[in-house]
Structures are given as C-alpha cells and as structure tokens.
Short mmCIF file of C-alpha atoms and ligand atoms in Angstrom, two decimals:
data_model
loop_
_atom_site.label_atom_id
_atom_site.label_comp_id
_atom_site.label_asym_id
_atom_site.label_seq_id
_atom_site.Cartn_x
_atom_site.Cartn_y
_atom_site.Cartn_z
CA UNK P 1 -0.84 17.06 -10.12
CA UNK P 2 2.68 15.81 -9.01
CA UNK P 3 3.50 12.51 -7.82
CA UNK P 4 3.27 11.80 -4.37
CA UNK P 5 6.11 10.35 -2.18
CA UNK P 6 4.28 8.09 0.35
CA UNK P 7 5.30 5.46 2.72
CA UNK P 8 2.66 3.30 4.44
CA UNK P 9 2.79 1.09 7.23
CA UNK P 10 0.72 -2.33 7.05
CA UNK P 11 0.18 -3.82 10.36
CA UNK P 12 -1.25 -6.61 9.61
CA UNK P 13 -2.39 -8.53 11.75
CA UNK P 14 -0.43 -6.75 15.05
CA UNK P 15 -1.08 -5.01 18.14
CA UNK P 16 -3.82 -4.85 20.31
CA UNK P 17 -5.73 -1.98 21.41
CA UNK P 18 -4.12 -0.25 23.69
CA UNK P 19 -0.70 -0.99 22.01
CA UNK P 20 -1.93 0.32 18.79
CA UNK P 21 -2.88 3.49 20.18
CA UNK P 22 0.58 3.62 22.07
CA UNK P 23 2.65 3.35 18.89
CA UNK P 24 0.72 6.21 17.12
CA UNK P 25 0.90 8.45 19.87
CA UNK P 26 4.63 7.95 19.69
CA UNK P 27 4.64 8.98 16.63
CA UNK P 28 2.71 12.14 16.81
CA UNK P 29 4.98 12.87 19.62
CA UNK P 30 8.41 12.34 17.76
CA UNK P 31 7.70 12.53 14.04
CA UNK P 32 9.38 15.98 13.38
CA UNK P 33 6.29 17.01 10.47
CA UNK P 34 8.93 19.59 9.35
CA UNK P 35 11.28 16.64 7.95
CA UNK P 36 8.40 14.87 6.53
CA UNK P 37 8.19 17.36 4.67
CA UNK P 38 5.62 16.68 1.45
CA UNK P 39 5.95 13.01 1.79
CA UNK P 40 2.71 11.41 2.51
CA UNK P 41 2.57 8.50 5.58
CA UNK P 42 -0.22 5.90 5.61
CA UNK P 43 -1.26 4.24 8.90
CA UNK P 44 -2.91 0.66 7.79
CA UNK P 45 -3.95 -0.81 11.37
CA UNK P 46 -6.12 -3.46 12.00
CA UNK P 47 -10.10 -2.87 11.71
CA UNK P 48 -10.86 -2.31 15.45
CA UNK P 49 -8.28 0.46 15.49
CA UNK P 50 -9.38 2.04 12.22
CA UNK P 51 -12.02 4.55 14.02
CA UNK P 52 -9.59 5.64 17.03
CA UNK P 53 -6.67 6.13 15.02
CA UNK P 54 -8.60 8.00 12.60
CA UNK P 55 -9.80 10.65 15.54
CA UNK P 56 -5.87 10.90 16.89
CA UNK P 57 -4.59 11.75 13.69
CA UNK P 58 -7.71 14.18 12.50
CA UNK P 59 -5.55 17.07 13.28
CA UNK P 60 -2.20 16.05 11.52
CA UNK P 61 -3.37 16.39 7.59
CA UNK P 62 0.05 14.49 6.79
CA UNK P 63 -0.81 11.08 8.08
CA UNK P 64 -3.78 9.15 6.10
CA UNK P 65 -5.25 6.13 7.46
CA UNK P 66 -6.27 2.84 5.59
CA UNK P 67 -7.87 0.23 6.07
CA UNK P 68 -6.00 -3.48 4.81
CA UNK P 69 -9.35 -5.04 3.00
CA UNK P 70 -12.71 -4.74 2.50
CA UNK P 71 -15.92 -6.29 0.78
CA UNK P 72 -17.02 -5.42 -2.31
CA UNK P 73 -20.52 -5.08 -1.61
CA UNK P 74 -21.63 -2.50 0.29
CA UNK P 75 -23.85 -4.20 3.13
CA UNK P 76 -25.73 -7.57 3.23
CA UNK P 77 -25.37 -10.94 4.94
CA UNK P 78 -21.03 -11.10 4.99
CA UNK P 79 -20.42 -12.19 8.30
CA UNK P 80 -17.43 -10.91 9.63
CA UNK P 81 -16.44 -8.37 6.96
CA UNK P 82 -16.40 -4.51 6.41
CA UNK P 83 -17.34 -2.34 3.69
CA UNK P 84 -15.95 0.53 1.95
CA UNK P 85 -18.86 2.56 2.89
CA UNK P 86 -18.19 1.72 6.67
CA UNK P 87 -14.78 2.60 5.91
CA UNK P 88 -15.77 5.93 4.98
CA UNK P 89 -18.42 6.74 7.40
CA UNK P 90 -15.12 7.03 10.12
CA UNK P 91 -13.51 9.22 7.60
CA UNK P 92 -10.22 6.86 6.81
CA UNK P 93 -8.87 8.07 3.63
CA UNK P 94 -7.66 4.66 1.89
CA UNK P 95 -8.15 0.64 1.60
CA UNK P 96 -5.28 -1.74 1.02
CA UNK P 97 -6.14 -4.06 -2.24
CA UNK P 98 -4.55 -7.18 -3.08
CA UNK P 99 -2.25 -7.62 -0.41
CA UNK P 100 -0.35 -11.40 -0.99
CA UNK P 101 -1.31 -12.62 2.34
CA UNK P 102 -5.37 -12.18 1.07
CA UNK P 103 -4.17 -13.85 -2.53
CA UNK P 104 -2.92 -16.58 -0.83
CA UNK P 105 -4.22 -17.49 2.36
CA UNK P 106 -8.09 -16.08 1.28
CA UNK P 107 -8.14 -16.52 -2.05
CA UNK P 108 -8.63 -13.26 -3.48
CA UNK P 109 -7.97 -12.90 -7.52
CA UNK P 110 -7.65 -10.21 -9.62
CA UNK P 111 -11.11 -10.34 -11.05
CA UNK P 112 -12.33 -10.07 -7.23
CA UNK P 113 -10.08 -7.28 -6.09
CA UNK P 114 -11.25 -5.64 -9.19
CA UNK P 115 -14.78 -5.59 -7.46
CA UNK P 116 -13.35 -4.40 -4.26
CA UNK P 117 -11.56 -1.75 -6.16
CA UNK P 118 -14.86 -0.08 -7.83
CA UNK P 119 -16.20 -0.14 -4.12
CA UNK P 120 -13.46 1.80 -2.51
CA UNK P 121 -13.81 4.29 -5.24
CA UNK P 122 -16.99 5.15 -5.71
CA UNK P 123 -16.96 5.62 -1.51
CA UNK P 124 -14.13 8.21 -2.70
CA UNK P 125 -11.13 6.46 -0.72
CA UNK P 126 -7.79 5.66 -2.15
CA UNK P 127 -7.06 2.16 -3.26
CA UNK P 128 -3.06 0.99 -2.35
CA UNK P 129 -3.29 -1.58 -4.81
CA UNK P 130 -0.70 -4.60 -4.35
CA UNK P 131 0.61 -6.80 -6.72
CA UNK P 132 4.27 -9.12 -7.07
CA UNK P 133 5.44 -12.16 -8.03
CA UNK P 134 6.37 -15.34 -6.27
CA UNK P 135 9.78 -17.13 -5.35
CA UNK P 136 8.83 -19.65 -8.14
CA UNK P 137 8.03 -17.03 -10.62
CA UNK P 138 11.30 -15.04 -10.38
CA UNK P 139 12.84 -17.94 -10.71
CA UNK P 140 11.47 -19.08 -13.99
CA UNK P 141 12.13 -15.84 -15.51
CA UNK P 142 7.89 -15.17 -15.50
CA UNK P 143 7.96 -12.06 -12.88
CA UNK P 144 7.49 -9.35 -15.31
CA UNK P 145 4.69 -11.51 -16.94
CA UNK P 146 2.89 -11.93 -13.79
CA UNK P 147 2.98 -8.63 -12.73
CA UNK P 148 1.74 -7.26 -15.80
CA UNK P 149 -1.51 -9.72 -15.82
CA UNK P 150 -2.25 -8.69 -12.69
CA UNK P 151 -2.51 -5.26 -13.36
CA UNK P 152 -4.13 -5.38 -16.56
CA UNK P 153 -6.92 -7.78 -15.34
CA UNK P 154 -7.36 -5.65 -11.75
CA UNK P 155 -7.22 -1.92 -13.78
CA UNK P 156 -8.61 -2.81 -17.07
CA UNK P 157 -11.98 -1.24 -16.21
CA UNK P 158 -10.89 2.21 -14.05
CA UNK P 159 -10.66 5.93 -15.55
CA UNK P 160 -8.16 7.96 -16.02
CA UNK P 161 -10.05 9.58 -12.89
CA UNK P 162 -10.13 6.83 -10.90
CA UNK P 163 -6.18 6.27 -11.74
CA UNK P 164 -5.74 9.37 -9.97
CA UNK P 165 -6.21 7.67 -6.68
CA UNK P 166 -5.28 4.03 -7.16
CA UNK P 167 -1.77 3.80 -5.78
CA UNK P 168 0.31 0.55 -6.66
CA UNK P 169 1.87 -1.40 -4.47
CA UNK P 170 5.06 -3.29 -6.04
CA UNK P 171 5.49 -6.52 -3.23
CA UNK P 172 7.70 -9.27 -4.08
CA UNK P 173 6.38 -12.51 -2.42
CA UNK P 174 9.51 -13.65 -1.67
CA UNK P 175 10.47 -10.35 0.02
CA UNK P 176 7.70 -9.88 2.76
CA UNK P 177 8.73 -10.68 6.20
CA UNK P 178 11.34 -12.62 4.75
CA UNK P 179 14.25 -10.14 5.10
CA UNK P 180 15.20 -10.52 1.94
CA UNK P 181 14.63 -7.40 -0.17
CA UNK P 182 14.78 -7.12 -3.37
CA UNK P 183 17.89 -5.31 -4.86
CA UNK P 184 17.43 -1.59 -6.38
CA UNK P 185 18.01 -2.83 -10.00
CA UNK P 186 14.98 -5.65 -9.25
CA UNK P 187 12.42 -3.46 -7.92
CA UNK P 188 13.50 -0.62 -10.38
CA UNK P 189 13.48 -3.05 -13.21
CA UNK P 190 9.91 -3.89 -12.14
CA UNK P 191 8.79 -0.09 -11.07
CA UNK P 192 9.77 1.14 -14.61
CA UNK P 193 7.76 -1.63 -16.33
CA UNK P 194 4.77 -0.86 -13.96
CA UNK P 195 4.56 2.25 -15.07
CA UNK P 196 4.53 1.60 -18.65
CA UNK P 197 1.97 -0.70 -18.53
CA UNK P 198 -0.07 2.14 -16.13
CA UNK P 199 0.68 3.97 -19.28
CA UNK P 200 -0.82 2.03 -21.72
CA UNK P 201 -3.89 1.89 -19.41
CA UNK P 202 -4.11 5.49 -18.60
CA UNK P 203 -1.64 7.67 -20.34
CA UNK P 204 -0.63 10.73 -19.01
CA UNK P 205 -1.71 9.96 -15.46
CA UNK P 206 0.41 7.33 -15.12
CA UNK P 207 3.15 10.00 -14.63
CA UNK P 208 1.32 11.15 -11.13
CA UNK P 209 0.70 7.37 -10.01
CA UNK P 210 3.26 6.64 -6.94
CA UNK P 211 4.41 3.19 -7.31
CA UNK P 212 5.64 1.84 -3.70
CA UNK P 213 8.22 -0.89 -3.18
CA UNK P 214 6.96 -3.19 -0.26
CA UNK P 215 8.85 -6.15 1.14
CA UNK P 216 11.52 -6.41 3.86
CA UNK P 217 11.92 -2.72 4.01
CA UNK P 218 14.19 -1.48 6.64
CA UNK P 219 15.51 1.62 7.48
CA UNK P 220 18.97 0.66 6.51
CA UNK P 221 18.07 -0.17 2.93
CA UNK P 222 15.57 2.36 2.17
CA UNK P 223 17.20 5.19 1.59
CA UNK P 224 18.82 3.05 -1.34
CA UNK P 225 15.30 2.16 -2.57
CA UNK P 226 13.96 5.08 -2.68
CA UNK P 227 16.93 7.05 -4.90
CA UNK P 228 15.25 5.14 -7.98
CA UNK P 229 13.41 7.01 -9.88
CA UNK P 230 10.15 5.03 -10.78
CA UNK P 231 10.08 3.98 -6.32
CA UNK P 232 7.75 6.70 -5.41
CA UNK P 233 7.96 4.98 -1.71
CA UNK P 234 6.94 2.20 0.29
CA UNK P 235 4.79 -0.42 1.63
CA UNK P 236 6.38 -1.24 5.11
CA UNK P 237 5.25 -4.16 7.04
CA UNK P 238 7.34 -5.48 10.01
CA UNK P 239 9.33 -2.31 10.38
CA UNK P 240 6.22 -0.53 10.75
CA UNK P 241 5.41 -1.54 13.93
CA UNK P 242 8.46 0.52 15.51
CA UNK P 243 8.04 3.56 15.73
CA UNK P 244 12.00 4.50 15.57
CA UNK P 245 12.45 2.19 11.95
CA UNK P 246 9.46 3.54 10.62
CA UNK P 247 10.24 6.87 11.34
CA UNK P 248 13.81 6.28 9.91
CA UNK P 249 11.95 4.84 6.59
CA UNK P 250 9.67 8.02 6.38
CA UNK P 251 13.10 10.25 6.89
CA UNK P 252 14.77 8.32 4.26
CA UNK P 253 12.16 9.22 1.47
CA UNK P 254 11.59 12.97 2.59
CA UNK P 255 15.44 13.58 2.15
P1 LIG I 1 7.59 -6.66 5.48
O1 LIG I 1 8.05 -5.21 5.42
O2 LIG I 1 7.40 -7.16 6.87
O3 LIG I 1 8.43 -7.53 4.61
O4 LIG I 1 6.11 -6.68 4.83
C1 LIG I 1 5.86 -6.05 3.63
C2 LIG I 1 4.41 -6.04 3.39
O5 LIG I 1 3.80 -7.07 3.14
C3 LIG I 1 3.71 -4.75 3.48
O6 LIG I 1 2.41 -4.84 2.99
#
C-alpha cells in the first residue's frame, strides 16, 4: 500500500441545500479528473447533504464523502445525533474525528473520540482524525507535547489494521479560519514527529498513513505545504467552499 495524497474539504457548518448541491455540481463539471490525477478529494458537508451528495458523486470513484462527527453508539435515545452505522447505510466512505471546533465548543476529549473512532471502524469507514495545539500552547513551547498526548490517548487501542484507514489530521488552533497558516518548517516540524509517534504505535504502517495539514489553507500557500515530505495533503475549511480555491488546492497537491 502507498500513501495516499488527499485533500478534504470541511464545510462545517455552511451552505444550505440547494447551495450545497450547487457547489458540487460545479465541481463535477470543472474538476479536470485527469489532473487530479491519484490524489484523493474528500467532500465533508453538513449531515442533511451527506445522502445527496453521496448519490451525485457515486459515479466519480475519486471523490469520497465524510461525514464531520458522529456518536459512538450505534442507536439509542441521542437526540439529535447520527451514527456511524447511519453513516454507512448511505454509503459515505469516511467520518471526521476530533475536529477543534467539537473539542472546544462540545467538549469532546480524546478518551471520547477514541469511542467514536472504534464506531466508525467497525462500520468500515475511514476516520480523518484531527488533532493540534492551541495559540497558548505554541507559545509555551508545549505543542509537540500536546500533540503527541493526543494521539497516544485517541490511537492507543487501534490495529495495525485499523491504522490502515485512520487518516490524521494535523490542525493548528490558531490557524483555522484565522488566516494565519502555519509556516512549512512548523507544520513539517510537527508532520515528521506525527509520524514517529504513528510509528511507535504501529510500525511499518505508519509509512502508508497520510498526515494532512489543515488550517488557513489557501490556494496560494498550498502548493508550498504540500512540497514537504511528511504533508501528505490537506484539511481545507473556508477555502473549501469555492469551488475555484478548492480546486486550485486539489491542483496544487496532484502536481
Ligand atoms: P480553515 O481552512 O478555514 O482555516 O479551516 C481549517 C479547518 O478547520 C478544516 O477542518
């Protein structure tokens, strides 16, 4: 198995319906597949638009679709949430993990993604699995600590087989919709110390893990990003939602 080059686009929480569908049929229209080339592209839309998207891209094996959370159990009394098993009863391929907006503003820890994680898994999607440091821990020196506890205490229970479809997520707090991204030598620093501590979890396979860079991605510093080694790709959110930038972003990784 060979590492995959991916980029994925994270919504959020953006676009309604019918603009949803708009911006992926834009895509389909104007993404030249023959430039993509053997990157992989995610589509992370909101929950209503999981299903539909799902059905307009069932034709165009190069674009996956995931969903941006889910519950860890897999049905029950959890009003207002989805499961993994939902998630793969409309044939998406992946589930976000992690993401710093559900750390922060919902509370989610490591221990609890963990959960979530085993879930996705055993429903046989991919987990995108985010972790990154905050403003305050870059700036007392702690960000390679931080990073590393999270992804010891999230993958300390997975297989080698289930390593080969977790994908990490590398996402700065202070980078996300901040415009601030980090520089090539920060995320690389960071990439390159992921992937040894993947490898002290699950050997080998940590060669074939792709390890994104997500925060403030745009298309005129991607390109950059990606020529690092250990930045298999990225986790776009704002630029995403356009279809020119995040074709420019996909283009810049298939080069
Ligand atoms: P931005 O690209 O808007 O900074 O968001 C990054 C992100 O959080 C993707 O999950």
């Amino acid at each position: 198995m060979v590492r995959k080059k991916i980029v994925a686009g994270n919504w959020k929480m953006n676009k309604s319906y019918d603009e949803g569908i708009a911006l992926v049929e834009q895509l389909l229209d104007e993404l030249d597949m023959d430039k993509v080339g053997e990157t992989h592209v995610i589509i992370s839309p909101p929950s209503v638009l999981l299903q539909p998207i799902t059905e307009l891209l069932m034709f165009t094996p190069g674009i996956a679709v995931a969903a941006q959370n889910c519950h860890q159990e897999e049905s029950g009394a959890y009003t207002g949430e989805i499961s993994a098993r939902m998630i793969k009863s409309i044939d998406a391929d992946a589930v976000i993990l992690g993401h710093s907006e559900r750390r922060e503003y919902f509370k989610e820890d490591d221990s609890l993604i963990a959960k979530k994680m085993k879930a996705v898994l055993a429903n046989e999607l991919m987990v995108i699995y985010c972790c990154g440091e905050s403003f305050e821990e870059r700036k007392t020196g702690n960000h390679i600590a931080v990073v590393e506890k999270q992804l010891r205490t999230a993958l300390a229970d997975f297989s080698t087989k289930d390593a080969e479809n977790i994908i990490v997520a590398y996402e700065p707090v202070w980078a996300i919709g901040t415009g601030e991204v980090a520089t090539v030598q920060q995320a690389g620093e960071m990439h390159t110390h992921i992937r040894k501590v993947l490898a002290d979890i699950f050997g080998d396979t940590s060669q074939n893990m792709s390890i994104l860079y997500g925060g403030s991605v745009k298309p005129d510093n991607a390109a950059e990003l990606f020529a690092h080694p250990d930045i298999d790709g990225g986790l776009i959110g704002g630029a995403s939602l356009k279809s020119n930038d995040f074709m420019s972003i996909i283009y810049a990784l298939s080069k």
